[in-house]
Short mmCIF file of C-alpha atoms and ligand atoms in Angstrom, two decimals:
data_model
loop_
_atom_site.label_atom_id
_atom_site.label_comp_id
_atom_site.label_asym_id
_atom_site.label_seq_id
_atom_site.Cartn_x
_atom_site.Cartn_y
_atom_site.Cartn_z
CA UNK A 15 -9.55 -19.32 -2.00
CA UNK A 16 -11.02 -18.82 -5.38
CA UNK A 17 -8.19 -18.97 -8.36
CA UNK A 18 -10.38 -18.72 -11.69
CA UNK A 19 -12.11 -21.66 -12.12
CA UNK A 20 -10.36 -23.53 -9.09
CA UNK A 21 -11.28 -23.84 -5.49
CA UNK A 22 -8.18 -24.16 -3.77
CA UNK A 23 -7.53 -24.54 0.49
CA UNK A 24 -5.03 -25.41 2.52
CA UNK A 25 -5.04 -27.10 5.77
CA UNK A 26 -2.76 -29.30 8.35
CA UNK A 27 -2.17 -33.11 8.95
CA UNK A 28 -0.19 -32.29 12.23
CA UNK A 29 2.16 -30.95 14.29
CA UNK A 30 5.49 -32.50 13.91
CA UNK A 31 9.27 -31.41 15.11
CA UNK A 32 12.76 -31.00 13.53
CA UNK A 33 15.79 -29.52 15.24
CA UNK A 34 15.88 -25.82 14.95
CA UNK A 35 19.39 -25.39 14.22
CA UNK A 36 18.61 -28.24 11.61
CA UNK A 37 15.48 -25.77 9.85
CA UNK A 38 17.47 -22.56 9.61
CA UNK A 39 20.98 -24.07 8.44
CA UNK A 40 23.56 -20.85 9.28
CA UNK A 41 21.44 -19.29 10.60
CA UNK A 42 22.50 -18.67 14.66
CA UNK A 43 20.00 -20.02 17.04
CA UNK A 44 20.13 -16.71 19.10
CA UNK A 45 18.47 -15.22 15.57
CA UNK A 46 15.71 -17.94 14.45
CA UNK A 47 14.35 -19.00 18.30
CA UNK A 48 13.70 -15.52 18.23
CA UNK A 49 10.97 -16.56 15.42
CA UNK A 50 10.46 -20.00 16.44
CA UNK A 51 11.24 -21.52 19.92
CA UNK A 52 12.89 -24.24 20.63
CA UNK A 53 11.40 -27.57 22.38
CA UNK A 54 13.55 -28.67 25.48
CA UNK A 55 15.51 -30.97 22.49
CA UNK A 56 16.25 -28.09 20.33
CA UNK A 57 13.03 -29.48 18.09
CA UNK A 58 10.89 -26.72 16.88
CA UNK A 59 6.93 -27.58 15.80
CA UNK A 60 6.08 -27.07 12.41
CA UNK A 61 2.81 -28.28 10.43
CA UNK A 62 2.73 -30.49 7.76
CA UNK A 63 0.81 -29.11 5.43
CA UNK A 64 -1.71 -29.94 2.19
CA UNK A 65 -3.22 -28.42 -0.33
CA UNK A 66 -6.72 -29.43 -2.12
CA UNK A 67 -7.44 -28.03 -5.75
CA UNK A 68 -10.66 -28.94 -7.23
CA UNK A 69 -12.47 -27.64 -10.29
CA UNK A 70 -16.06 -29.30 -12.36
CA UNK A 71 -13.65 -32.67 -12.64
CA UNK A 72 -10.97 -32.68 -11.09
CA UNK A 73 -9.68 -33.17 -7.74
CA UNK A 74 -5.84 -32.65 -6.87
CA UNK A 75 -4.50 -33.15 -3.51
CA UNK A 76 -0.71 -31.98 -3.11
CA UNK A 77 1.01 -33.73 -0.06
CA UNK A 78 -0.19 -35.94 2.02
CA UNK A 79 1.56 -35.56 5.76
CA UNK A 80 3.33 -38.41 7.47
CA UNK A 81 0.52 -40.78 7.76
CA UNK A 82 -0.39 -43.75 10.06
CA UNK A 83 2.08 -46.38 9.53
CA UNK A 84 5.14 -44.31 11.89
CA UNK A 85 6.05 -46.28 14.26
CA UNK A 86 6.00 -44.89 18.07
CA UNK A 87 9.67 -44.37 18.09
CA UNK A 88 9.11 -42.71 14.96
CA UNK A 89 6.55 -40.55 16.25
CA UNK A 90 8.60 -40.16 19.75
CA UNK A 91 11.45 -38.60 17.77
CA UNK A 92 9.70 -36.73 15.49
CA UNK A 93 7.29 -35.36 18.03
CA UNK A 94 3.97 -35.81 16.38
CA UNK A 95 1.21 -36.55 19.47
CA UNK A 96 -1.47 -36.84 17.66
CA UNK A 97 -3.24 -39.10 14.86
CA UNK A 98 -2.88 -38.00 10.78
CA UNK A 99 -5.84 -35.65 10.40
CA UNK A 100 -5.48 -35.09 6.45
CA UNK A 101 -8.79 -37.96 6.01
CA UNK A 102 -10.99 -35.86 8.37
CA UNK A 103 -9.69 -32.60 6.93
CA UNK A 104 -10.90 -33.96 3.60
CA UNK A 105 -13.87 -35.12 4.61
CA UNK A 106 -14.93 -31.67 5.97
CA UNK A 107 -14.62 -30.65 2.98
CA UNK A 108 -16.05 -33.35 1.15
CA UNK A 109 -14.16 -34.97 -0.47
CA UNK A 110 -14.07 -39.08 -0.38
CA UNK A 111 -11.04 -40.56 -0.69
CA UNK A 112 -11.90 -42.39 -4.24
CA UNK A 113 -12.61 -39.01 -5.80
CA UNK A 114 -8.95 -37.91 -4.97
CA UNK A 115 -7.98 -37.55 -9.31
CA UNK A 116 -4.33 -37.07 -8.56
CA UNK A 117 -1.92 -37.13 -5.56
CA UNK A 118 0.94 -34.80 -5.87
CA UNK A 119 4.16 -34.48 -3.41
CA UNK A 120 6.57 -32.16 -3.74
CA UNK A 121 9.01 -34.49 -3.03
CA UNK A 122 8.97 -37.76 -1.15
CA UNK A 123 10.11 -37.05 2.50
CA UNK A 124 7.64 -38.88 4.99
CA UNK A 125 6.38 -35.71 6.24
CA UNK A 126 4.77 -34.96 2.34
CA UNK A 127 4.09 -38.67 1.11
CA UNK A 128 3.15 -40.33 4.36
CA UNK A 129 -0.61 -40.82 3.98
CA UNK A 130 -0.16 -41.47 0.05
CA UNK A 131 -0.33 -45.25 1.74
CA UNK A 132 -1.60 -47.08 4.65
CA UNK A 133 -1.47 -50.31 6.25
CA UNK A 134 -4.31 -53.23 5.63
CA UNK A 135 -2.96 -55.93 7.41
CA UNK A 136 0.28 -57.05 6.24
CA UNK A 137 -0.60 -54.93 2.98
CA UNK A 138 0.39 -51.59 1.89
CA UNK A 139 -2.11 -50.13 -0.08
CA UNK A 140 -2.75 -46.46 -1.93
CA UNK A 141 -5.55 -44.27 0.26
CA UNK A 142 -6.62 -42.69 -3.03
CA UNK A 143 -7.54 -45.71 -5.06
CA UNK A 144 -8.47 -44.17 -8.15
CA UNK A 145 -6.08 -41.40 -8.33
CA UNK A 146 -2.63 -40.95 -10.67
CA UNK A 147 0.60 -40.61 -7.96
CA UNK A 148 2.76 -37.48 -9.34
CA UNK A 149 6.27 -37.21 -8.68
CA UNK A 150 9.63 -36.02 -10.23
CA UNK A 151 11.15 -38.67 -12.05
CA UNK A 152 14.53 -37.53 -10.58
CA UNK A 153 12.88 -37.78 -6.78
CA UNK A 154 11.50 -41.33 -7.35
CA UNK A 155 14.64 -41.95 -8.64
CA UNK A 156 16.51 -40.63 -5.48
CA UNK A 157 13.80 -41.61 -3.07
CA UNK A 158 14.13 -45.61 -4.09
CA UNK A 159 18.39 -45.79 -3.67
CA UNK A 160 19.00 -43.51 -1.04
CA UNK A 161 22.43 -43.09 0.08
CA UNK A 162 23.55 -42.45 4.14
CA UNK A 163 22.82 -38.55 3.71
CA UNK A 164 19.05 -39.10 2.72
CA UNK A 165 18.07 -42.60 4.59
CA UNK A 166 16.45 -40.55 7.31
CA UNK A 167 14.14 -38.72 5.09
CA UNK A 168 12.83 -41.63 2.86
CA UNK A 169 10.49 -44.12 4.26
CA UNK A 170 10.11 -46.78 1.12
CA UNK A 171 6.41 -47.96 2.33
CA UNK A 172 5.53 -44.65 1.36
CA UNK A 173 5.62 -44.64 -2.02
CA UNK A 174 7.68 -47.88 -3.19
CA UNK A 175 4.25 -50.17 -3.36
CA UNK A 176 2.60 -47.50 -5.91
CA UNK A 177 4.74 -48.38 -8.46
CA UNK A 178 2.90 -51.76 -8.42
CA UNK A 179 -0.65 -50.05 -9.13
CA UNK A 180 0.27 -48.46 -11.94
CA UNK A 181 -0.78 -45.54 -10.94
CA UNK A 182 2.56 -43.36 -10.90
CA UNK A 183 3.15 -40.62 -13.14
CA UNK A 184 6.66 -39.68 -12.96
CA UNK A 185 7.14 -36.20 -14.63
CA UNK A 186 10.53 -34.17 -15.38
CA UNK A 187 11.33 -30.89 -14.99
CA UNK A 188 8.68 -28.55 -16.13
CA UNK A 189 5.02 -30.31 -16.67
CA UNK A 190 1.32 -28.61 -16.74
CA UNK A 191 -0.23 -31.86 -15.21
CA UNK A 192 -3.80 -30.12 -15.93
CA UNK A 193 -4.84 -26.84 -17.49
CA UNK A 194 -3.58 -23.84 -15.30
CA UNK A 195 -1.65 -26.41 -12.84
CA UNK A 196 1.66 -26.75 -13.50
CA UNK A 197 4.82 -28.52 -11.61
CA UNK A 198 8.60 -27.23 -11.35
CA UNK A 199 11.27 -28.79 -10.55
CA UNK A 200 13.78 -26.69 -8.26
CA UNK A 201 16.95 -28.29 -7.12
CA UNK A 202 17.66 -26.96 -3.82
CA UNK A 203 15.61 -29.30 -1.00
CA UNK A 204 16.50 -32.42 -2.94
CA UNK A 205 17.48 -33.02 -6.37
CA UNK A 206 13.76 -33.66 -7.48
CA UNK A 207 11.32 -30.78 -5.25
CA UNK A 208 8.61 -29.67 -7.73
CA UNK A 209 6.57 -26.16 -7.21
CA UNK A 210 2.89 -26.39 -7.64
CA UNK A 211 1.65 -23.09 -9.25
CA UNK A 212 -2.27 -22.67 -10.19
CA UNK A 213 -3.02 -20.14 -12.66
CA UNK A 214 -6.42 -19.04 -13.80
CA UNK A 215 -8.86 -16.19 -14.44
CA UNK A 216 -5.62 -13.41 -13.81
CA UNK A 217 -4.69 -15.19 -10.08
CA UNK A 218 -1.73 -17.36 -9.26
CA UNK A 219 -1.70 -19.09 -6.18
CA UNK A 220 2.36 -20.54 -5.76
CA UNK A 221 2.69 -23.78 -3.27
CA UNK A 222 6.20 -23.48 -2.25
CA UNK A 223 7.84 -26.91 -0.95
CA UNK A 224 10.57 -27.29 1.14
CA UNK A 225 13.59 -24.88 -0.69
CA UNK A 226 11.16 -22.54 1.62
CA UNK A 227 9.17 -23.82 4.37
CA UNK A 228 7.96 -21.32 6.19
CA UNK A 229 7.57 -17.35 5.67
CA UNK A 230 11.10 -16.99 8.11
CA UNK A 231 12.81 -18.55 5.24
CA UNK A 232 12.29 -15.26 3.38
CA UNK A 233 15.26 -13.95 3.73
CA UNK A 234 17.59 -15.28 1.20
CA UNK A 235 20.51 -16.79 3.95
CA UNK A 236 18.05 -18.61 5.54
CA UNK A 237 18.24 -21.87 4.01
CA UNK A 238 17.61 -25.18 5.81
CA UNK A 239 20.76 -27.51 6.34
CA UNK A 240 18.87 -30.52 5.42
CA UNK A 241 18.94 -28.94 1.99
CA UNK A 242 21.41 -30.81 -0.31
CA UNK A 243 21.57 -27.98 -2.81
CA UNK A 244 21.49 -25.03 -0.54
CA UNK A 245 23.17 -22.50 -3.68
CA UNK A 246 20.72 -24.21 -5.69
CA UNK A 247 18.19 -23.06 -2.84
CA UNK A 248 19.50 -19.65 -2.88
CA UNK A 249 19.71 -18.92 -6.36
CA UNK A 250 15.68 -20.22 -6.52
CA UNK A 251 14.90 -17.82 -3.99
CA UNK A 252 16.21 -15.01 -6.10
CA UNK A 253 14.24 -15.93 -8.80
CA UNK A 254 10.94 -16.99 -7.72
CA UNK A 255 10.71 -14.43 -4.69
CA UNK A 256 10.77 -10.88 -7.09
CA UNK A 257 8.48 -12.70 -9.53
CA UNK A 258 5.88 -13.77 -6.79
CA UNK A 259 6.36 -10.27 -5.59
CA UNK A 260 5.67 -8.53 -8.98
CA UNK A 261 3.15 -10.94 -9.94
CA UNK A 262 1.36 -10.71 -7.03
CA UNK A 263 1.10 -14.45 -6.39
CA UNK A 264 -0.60 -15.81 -3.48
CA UNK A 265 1.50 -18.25 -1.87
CA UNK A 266 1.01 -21.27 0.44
CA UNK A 267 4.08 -22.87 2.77
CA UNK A 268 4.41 -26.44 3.36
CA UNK A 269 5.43 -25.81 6.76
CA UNK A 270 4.39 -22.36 7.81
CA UNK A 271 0.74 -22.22 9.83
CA UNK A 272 -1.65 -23.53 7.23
CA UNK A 273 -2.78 -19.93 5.50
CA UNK A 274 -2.47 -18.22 2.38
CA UNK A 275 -0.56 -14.62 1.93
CA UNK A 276 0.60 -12.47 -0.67
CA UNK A 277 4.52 -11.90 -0.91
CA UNK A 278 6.19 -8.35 -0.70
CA UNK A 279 9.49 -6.00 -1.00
CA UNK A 280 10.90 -3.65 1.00
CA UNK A 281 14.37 -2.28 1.02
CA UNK A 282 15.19 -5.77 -0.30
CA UNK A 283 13.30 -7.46 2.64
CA UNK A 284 11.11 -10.08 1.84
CA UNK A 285 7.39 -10.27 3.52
CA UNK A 286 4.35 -12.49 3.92
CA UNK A 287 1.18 -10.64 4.67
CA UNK A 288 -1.67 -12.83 5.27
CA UNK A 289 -4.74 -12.89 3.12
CA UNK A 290 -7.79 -12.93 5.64
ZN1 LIG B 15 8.96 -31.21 4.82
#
């Protein structure tokens, strides 16, 4: 996808699976297994996905799936079967893992910052050895004292040894990290979710994050429970969803099949039509 003077795709580092009734919050499970069906543990798949935006000299990965370092429980209970494929995806389109410029998660649950790390020996190391690590301030902040609400979500090994490097750039609020790619912070997933949105020659492509998944969390009750803002969530939605709309941005999902779509209205109903 070409946004100005950015080349911009989106792909998967896996399959993995959360409880349904978890994903869709009030939502009744005779309404979303109608969209997405349940496992025989009430898990539905989801991927995990990534996003690669490169222009003449820079190279920006946001997210970085789960990684290798999940143990099999781990991967047992989160029902991920098969290895991290976010190194191969990169290398098909080739890119090396030293010319990664910066790393960006949305926020810091294992499913977006697991391969910011890996495991060399009895080492944790960065995968992207030359790049800058960009996170909210307030998520580093939460990720690194989690309380017994958010201990499930935050794997330290993940992020924790970057701090080390030096490489971690911990931004706040509202930041253009580079010309035409700029970072939001929207309360509603976790205290410190940023938005990627690239903006260049008249396009804007919008990277949601978790306050919205998938496309079926459109419609503005559909709110996950693991949010810990979810009015936060809601009054996002009502914000960003017209403007994408009457902006016409194109807009990736985190967890949604890895594609890009366009956004639209109808009798108040919001839509995702797929850009071929
Ligand atoms: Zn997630």
């Amino acid at each position: 996808m070409r946004i100005g003077r950015f080349d911009a795709r989106i792909f998967s580092d896996g399959v993995f699976r959360l409880d349904g009734g978890a994903m869709f919050g009030i939502v009744p499970k005779a309404l979303w297994e109608r969209q997405k069906p349940a496992d025989e543990r009430n898990r539905v798949a989801m991927d995990m996905n990534c996003l690669l935006i490169r222009d003449a000299d820079h190279v920006v990965l946001v997210e970085t799936g789960a990684g290798a370092k999940l143990t099999p429980k781990q991967q047992e209970i989160f029902g991920i079967d098969e290895p991290p494929r976010l190194l191969a995806e990169l290398k098909a389109l080739g890119v090396r893992p030293e010319e990664v410029t910066l790393v960006v998660n949305t926020h810091l649950h294992f499913d977006h910052s697991g391969g910011n790390t890996y495991r060399d020996g009895e080492r944790i190391v960065a995968t992207f050895p030359r790049a800058s690590y960009v996170f909210q301030r307030a998520e580093w902040q939460d990720a690194i004292a989690p309380n017994e609400r958010t201990r499930g979500s935050y794997l330290a090994d993940d992020f924790a040894p970057l701090e080390a490097t030096g490489k971690l750039e911990l931004v706040d609020d509202s930041v253009e990290i580079l010309p035409g790619i700029r970072l939001d912070r929207v309360q509603g997933h976790t205290r410190g979710t940023q938005t990627v949105r690239v903006t260049d020659g008249g396009e804007t492509l919008f990277f949601s994050s978790d306050f919205m998944p998938d496309r079926h969390h459109l419609p503005l009750p559909w709110i996950p429970a693991f949010d810990l803002f979810p009015l936060e969530t809601l009054a996002a939605k009502k914000v960003i969803l017209p403007r994408a709309v009457r902006e016409k941005w194109i807009v990736g999902f985190t967890h949604d099949v890895p594609r890009f779509g366009r956004i639209t209205e109808a009798e108040g109903r919001f839509r995702f039509e797929e850009i071929a």
